Coordinates of C-alpha atoms and ligand atoms in Angstrom, one line a residue:
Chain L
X1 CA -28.0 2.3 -5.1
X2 CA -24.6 1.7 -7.0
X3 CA -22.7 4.8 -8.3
X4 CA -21.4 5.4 -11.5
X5 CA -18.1 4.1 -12.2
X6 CA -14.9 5.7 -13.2
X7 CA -14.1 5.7 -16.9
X8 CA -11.1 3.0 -16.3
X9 CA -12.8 0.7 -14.4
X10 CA -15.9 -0.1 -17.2
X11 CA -13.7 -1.1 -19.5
X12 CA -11.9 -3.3 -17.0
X13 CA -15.6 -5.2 -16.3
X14 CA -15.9 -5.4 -19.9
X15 CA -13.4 -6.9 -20.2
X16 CA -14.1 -9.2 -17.3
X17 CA -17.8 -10.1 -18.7
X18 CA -15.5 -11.2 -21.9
X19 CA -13.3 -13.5 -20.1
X20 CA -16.6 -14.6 -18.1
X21 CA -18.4 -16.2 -21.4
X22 CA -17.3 -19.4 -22.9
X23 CA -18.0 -17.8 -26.2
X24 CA -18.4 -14.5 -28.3
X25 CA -20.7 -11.7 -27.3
X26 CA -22.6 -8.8 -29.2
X27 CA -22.6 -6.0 -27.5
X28 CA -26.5 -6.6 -26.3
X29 CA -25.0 -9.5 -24.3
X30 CA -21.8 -7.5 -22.8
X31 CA -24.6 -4.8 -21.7
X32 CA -27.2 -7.7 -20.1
X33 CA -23.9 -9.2 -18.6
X34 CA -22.8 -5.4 -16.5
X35 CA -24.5 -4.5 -13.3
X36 CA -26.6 -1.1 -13.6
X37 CA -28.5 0.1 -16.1
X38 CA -26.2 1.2 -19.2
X39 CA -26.7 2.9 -22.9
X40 CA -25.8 0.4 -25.6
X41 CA -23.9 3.0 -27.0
X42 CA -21.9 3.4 -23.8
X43 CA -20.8 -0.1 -24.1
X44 CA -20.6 0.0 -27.6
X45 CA -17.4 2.6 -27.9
X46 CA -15.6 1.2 -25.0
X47 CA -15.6 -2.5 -27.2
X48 CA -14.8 -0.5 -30.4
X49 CA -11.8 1.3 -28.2
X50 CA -10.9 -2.1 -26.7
X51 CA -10.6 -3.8 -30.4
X52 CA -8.7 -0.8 -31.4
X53 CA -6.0 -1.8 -28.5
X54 CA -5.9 -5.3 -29.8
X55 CA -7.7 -6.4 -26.6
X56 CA -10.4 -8.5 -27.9
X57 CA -11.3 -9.6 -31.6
X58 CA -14.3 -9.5 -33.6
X59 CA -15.8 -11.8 -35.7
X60 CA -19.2 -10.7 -37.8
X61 CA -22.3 -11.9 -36.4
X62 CA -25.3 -11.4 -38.6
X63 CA -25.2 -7.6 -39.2
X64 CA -23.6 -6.7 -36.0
X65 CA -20.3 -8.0 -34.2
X66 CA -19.5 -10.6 -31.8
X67 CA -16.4 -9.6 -29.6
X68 CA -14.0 -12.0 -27.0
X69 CA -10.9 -11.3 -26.0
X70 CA -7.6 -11.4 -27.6
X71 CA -5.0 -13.6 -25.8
X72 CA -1.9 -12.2 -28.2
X73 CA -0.4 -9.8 -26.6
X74 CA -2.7 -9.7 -23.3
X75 CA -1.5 -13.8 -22.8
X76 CA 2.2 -12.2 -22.9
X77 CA 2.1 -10.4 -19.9
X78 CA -0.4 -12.8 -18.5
X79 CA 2.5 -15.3 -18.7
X80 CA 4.7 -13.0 -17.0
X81 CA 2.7 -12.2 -14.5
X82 CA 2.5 -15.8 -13.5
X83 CA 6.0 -16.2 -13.9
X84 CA 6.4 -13.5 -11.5
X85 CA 4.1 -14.9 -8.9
X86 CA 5.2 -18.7 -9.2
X87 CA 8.3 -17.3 -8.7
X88 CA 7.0 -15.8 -5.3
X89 CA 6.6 -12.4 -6.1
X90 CA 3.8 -12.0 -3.5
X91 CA 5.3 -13.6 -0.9
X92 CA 6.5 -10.2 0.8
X93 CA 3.8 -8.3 0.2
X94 CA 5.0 -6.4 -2.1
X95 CA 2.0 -7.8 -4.1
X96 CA -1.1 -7.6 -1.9
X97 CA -3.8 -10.7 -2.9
X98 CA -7.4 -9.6 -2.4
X99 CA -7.1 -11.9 -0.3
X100 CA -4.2 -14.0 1.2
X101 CA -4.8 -17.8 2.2
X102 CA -6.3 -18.8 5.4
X103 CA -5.4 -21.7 7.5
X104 CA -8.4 -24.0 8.6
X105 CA -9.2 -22.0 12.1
X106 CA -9.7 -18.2 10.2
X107 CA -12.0 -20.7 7.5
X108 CA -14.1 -21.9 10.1
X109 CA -14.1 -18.5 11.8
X110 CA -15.0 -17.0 8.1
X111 CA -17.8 -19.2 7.5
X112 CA -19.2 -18.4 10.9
X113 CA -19.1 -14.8 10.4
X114 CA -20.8 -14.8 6.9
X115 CA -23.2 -17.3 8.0
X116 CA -25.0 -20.1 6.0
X117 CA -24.6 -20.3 2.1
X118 CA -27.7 -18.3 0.7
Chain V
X1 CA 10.2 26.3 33.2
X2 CA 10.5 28.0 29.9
X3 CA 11.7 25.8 26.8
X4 CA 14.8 26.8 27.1
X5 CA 15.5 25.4 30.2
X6 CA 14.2 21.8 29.1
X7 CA 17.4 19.8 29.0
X8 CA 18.7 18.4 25.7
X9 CA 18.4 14.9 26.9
X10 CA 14.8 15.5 26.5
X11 CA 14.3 16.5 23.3
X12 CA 16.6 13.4 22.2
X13 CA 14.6 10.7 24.3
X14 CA 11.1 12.6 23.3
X15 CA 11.0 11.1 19.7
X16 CA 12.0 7.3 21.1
X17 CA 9.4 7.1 23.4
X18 CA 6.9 8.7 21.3
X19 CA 7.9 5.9 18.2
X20 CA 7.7 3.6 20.9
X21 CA 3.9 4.7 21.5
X22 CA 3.3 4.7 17.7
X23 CA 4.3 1.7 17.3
X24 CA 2.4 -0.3 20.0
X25 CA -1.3 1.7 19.6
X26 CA -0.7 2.9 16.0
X27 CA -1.8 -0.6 14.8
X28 CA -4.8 -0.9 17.9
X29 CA -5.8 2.7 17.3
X30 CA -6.0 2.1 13.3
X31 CA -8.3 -0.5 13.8
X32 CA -11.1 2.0 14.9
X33 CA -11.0 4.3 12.6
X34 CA -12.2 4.5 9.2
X35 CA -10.0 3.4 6.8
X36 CA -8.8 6.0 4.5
X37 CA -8.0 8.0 7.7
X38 CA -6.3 5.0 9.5
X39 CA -3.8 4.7 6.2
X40 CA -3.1 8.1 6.3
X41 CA -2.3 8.8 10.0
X42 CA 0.1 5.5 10.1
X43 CA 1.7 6.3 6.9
X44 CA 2.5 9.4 7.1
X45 CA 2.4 9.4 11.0
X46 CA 5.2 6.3 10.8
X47 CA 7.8 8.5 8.4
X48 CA 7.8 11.5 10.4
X49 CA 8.6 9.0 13.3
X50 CA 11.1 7.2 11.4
X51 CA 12.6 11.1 10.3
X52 CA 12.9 12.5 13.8
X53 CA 14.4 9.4 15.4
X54 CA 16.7 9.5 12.6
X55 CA 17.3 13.2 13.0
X56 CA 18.1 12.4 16.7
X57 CA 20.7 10.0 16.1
X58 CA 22.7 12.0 13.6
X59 CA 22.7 15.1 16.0
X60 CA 23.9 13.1 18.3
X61 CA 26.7 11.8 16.3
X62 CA 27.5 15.2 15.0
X63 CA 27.6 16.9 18.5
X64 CA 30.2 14.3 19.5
X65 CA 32.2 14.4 16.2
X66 CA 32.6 18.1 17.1
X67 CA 35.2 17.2 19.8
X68 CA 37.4 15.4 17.0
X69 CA 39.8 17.8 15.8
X70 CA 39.7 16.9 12.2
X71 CA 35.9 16.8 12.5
X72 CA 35.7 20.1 14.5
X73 CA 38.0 22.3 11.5
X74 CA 35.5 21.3 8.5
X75 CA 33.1 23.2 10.8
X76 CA 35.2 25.8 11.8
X77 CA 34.6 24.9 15.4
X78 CA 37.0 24.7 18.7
X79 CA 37.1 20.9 19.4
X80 CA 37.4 22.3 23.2
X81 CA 34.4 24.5 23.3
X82 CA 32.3 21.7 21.4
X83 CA 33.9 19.6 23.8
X84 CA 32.5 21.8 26.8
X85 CA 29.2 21.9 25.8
X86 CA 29.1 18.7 24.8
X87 CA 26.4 16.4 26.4
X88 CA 26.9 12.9 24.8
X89 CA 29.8 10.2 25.9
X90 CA 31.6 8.7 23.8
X91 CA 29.5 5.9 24.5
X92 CA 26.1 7.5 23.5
X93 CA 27.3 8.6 20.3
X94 CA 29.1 5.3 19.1
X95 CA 25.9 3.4 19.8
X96 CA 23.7 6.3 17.6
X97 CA 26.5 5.7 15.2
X98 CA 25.4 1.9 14.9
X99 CA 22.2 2.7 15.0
X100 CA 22.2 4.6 11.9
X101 CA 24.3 2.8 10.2
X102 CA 22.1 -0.4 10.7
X103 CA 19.1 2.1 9.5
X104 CA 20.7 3.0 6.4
X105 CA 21.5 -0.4 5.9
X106 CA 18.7 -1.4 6.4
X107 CA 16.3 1.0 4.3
X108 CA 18.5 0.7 1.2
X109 CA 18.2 -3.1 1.3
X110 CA 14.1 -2.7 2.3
X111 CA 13.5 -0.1 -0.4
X112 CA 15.6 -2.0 -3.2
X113 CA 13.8 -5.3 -2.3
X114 CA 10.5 -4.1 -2.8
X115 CA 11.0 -1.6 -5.6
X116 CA 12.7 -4.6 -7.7
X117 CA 9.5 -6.4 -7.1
X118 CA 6.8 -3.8 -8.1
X119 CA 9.4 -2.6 -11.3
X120 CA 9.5 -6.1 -12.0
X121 CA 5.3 -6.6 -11.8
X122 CA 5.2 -3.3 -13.9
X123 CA 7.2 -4.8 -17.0
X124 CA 5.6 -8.3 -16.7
X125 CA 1.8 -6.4 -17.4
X126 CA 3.4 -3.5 -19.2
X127 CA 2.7 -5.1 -22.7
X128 CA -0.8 -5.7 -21.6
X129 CA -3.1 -3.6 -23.9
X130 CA -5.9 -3.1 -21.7
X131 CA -6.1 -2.6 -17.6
X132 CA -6.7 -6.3 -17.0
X133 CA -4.1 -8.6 -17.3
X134 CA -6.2 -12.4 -16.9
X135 CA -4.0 -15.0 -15.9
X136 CA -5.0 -18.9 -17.1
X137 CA -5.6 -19.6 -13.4
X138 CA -8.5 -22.0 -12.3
X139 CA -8.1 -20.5 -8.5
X140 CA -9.8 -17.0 -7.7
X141 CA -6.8 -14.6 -7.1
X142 CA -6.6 -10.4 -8.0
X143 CA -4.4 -7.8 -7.4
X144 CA -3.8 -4.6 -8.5
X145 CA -0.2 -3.4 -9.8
X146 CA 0.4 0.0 -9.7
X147 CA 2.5 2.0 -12.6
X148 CA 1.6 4.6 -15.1
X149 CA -1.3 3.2 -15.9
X150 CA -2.0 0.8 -13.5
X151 CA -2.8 -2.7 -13.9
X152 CA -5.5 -5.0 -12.2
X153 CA -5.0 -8.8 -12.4
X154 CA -7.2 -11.3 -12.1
X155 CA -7.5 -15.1 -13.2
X156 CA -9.8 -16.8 -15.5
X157 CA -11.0 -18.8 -12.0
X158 CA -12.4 -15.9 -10.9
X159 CA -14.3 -14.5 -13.7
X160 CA -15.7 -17.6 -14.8
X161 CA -17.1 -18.5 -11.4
X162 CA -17.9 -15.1 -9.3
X163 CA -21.0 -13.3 -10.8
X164 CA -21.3 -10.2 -12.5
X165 CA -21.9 -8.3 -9.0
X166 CA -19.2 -10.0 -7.7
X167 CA -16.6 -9.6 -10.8
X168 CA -17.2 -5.7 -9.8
X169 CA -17.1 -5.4 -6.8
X170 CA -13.3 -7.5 -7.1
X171 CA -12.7 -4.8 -10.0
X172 CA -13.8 -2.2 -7.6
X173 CA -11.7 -2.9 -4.8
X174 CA -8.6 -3.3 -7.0
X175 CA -9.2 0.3 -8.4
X176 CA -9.7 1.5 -4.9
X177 CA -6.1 0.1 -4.3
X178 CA -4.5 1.8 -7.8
X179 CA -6.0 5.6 -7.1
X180 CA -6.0 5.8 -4.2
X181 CA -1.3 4.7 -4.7
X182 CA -2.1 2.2 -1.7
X183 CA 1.5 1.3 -2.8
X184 CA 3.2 4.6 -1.7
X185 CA 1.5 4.1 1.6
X186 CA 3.0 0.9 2.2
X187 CA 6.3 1.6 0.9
X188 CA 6.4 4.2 3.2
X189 CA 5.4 2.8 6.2
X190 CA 7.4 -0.2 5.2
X191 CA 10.7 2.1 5.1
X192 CA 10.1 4.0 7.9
X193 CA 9.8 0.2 10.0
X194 CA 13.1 -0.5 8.2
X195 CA 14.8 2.8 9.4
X196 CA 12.9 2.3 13.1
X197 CA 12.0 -1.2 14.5
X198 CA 9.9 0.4 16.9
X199 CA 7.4 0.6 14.1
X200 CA 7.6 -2.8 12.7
X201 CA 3.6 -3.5 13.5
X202 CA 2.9 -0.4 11.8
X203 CA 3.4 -2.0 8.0
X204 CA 0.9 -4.9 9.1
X205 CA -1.8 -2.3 10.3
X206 CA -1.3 0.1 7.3
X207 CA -1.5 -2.9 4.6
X208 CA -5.5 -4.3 6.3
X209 CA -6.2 -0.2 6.6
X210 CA -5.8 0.1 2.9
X211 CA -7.7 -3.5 2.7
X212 CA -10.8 -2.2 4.4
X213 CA -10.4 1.1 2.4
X214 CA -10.6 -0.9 -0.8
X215 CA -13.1 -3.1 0.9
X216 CA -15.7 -0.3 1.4
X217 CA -15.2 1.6 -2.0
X218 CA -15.8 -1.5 -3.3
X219 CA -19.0 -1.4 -1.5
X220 CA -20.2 1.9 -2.6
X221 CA -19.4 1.1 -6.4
X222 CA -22.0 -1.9 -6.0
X223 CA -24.0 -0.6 -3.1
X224 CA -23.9 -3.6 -1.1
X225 CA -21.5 -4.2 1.7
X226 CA -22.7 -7.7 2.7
X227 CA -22.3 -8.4 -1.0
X228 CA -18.6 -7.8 -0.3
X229 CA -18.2 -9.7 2.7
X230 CA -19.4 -12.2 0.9
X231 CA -17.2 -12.1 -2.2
X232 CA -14.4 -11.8 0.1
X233 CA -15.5 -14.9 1.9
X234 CA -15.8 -16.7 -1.2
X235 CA -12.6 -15.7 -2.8
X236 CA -10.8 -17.1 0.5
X237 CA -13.0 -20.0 0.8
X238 CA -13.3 -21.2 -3.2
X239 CA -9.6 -21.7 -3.8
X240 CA -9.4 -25.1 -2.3
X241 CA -12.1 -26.6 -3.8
X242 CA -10.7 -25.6 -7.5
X243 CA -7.3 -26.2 -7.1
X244 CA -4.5 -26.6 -4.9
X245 CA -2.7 -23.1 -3.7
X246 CA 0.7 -21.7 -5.1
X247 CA 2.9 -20.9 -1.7
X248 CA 2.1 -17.5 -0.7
X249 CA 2.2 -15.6 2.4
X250 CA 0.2 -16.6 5.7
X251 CA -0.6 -15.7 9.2
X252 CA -1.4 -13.0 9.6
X253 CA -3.3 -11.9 6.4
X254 CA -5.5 -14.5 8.3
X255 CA -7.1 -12.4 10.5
X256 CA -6.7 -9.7 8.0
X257 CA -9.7 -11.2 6.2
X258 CA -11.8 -12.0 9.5
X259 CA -11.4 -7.9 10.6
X260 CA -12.4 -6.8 6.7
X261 CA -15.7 -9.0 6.7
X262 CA -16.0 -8.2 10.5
X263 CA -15.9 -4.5 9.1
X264 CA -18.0 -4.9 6.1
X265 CA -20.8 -6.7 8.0
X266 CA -20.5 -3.6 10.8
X267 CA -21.8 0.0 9.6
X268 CA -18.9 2.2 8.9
X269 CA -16.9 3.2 10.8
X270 CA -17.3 6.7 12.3
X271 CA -15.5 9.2 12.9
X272 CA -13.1 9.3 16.0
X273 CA -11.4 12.8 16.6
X274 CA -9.9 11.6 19.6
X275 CA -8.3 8.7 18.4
X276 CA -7.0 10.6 15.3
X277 CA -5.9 13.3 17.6
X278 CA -3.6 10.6 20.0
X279 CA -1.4 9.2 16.7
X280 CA -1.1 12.6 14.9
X281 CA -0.1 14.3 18.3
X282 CA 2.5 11.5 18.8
X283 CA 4.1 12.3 15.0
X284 CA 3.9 16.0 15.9
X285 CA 5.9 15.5 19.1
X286 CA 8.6 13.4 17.6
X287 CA 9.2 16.0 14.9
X288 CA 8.7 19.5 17.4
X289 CA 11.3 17.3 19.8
X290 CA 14.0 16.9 17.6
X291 CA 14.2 20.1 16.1
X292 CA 14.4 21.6 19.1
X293 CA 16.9 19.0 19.8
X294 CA 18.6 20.0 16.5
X295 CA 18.4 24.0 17.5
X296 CA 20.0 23.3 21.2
X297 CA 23.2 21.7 18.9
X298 CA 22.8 24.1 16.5
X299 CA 23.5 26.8 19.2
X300 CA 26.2 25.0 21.2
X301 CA 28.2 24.7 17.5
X302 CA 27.3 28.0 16.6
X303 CA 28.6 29.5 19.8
X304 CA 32.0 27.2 19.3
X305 CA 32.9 28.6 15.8
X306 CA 35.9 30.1 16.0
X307 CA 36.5 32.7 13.4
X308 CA 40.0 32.5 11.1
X309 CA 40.7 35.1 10.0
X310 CA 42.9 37.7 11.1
X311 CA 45.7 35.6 12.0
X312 CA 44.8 32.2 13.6
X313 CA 46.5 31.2 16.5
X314 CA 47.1 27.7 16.2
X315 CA 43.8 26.2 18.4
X316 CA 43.2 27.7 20.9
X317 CA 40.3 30.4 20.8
Ligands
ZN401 ZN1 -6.8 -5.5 -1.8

């Protein structure tokens, strides 16, 4: 059974379910899109509080909304960011990856381990 | 023998060889243990060793300053009597000079290097209004940048092609990484290998300790460790197929990622008391050795002050 998530961290998946569609959601689809079973309403303030921060926009859709995200000011230090890593920010580990790039015997070794594509 | 009677040259040589020890099963030992407990024994275990080998060094320095004149009258001592009771050559204490001075060196550089990097991450996602920071990247990549609030980033590659499960469980593990200031824990350990070379493995062990920490709160957030394994072994696997890879660091994060889905696919680990008990004895020991180190010189300058006043007669006691 998963456990409830930290305040932060839902509207960080959000977020992420956002980014995932090619298009806008309502917040029905947001809610279908999250693991675990959550209130409409819970979904519902955390979009309101993300539009708010100029995260995502909104655009009317029927008689509700239909939110994606905003790349203004969230593309700015997107930019950065990749500035920062071209520029090998990560290289020292100063910056840890989720996961760092394997050469070809820890692939094989990988693949072994987590055994044949379900 | 009482613990009086233990000579000096003990207590200085006690923290070495204990460091020594750190460093070599530190890494081995952390490997067994569960996670959170692994960072925290080599973290804070590896600064405590990097303190009293430190400490060590300057007392020995200080006890053979003593016998300079111009050094001896800031403390009020008799160069002669620090000069009897001294029990470092000349040799001894120029080489713990070196050695410190390549420490300090060599921390300053070490700390500046990697606190220009994180500062620099910080501004780069400070202007970010919300706690992910996406990056127009067709390869799956994420990290977590800590600050005040934190910042996860991720890349478009990887929302658009991990599933919902999968998006959290990355989410997760970044999180993991931001409350529980994996950062700090690093730096640390990182600093305390700058000060001591002895511990240079001990950075390597703390950084997949904090991994697999992230790694299994991860798991509990989506209830699935095999789940993570797997989105671990896709997120090292999938980058080649959608794109070719930026240069970044490898070797060992290698088998980093083999020992975290090794881990994942394994129960948790238990508890080892024993195991625990070896590294924090080995910190405790380095730190009880060189204070007592530090109260043996303590006494031997104490006993050489020489007190001014009435009149002084010029040196001599
Ligand atoms: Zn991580």
């Amino acid at each position: 059974m998963a456990r409830r998530r930290a305040p932060g961290a839902l509207e960080a998946e959000v977020l992420a379910a956002l980014w995932a569609a090619d298009r806008s959601l309502t917040p029905e689809e947001v809610r279908r899109q999250l693991p675990g079973e959550l209130a409409y309403t819970t979904v519902m303030t955390i979009l309101v509080r993300l539009h708010e921060k100029r995260a995502v926009r909104r655009e009317a859709l029927g008689r509700a909304y239909a939110y994606a995200p905003l790349l203004d000011e969230a593309g700015l230090s997107a930019r950065r960011m990749q500035a920062l890593l071209e520029g090998g920010a990560d290289r020292d580990g100063v910056l840890s990856r989720f996961v760092a790039s394997l050469d070809e015997n820890s692939r094989s070794a990988l693949r072994k381990a987590l055994g044949p594509e379900p | 023998m009482s613990i009086d009677r233990v000579p000096l040259a003990v207590w200085v040589s006690v923290p070495l060889v204990a460091a020594a020890l750190f460093g070599a099963l530190g890494p081995l030992i952390a490997r067994r243990l569960a996670p959170r407990r692994a960072t925290w024994l080599l973290s804070v275990g590896s600064l405590l060793m990097a303190a009293s080998t430190a400490v060590v060094l300057m007392l020995v320095v200080l006890s053979a300053a003593g016998t300079v004149p111009a050094v001896a009258g800031l403390g009020h001592w008799s160069w002669q009597r620090v000069e009897a009771g001294q029990h470092f050559g000349e040799g001894m204490a120029a080489v713990a000079l070196v050695a410190l001075a390549a420490q300090s060196v060599s921390a300053v550089h070490t700390g500046w290097q990697r606190g220009q990097g994180l500062v620099a991450a910080w501004i780069a996602c400070r202007s970010s209004p919300a706690q992910l920071v996406v990056l127009p990247d067709a390869r799956p990549a994420a990290f977590a940048v800590p600050g005040w609030p934190g910042r996860i980033v991720t890349t478009r590659g990887l929302l658009e092609n991990f599933c919902p499960a999968e998006r959290r469980a990355v989410l997760a593990h970044e999180q993991a990484h931001l409350d529980g200031h994996h950062d700090l824990h690093v730096t640390g350990a990182v600093l305390a290998a700058a000060v001591n070379p002895l511990l240079r493995a001990v950075p390597g062990a703390l950084r997949l300790a904090t991994e697999r920490w992230a790694d299994e709160a991860a798991a509990s957030a989506i209830g699935d460790r095999a789940l993570v394994a797997a989105t671990i072994g896709r997120a090292a696997l999938e980058p080649e197929r959608l794109g070719p890879r930026s240069s970044q660091a490898m070797g060992v994060a290698g088998s980093d990622v083999e020992a975290r889905v090794a881990a994942l696919l394994r129960c948790p680990a238990a508890r080892r008391p024993l195991l625990e008990a070896i590294l924090a004895v080995l910190a405790l020991t380095a730190i009880g050795a060189s204070m007592l180190a530090a109260h043996d010189i303590g006494e031997m300058l104490q006993a050489a002050i020489v007190h001014v006043h009435p009149p002084a007669v010029a040196g001599i006691p």
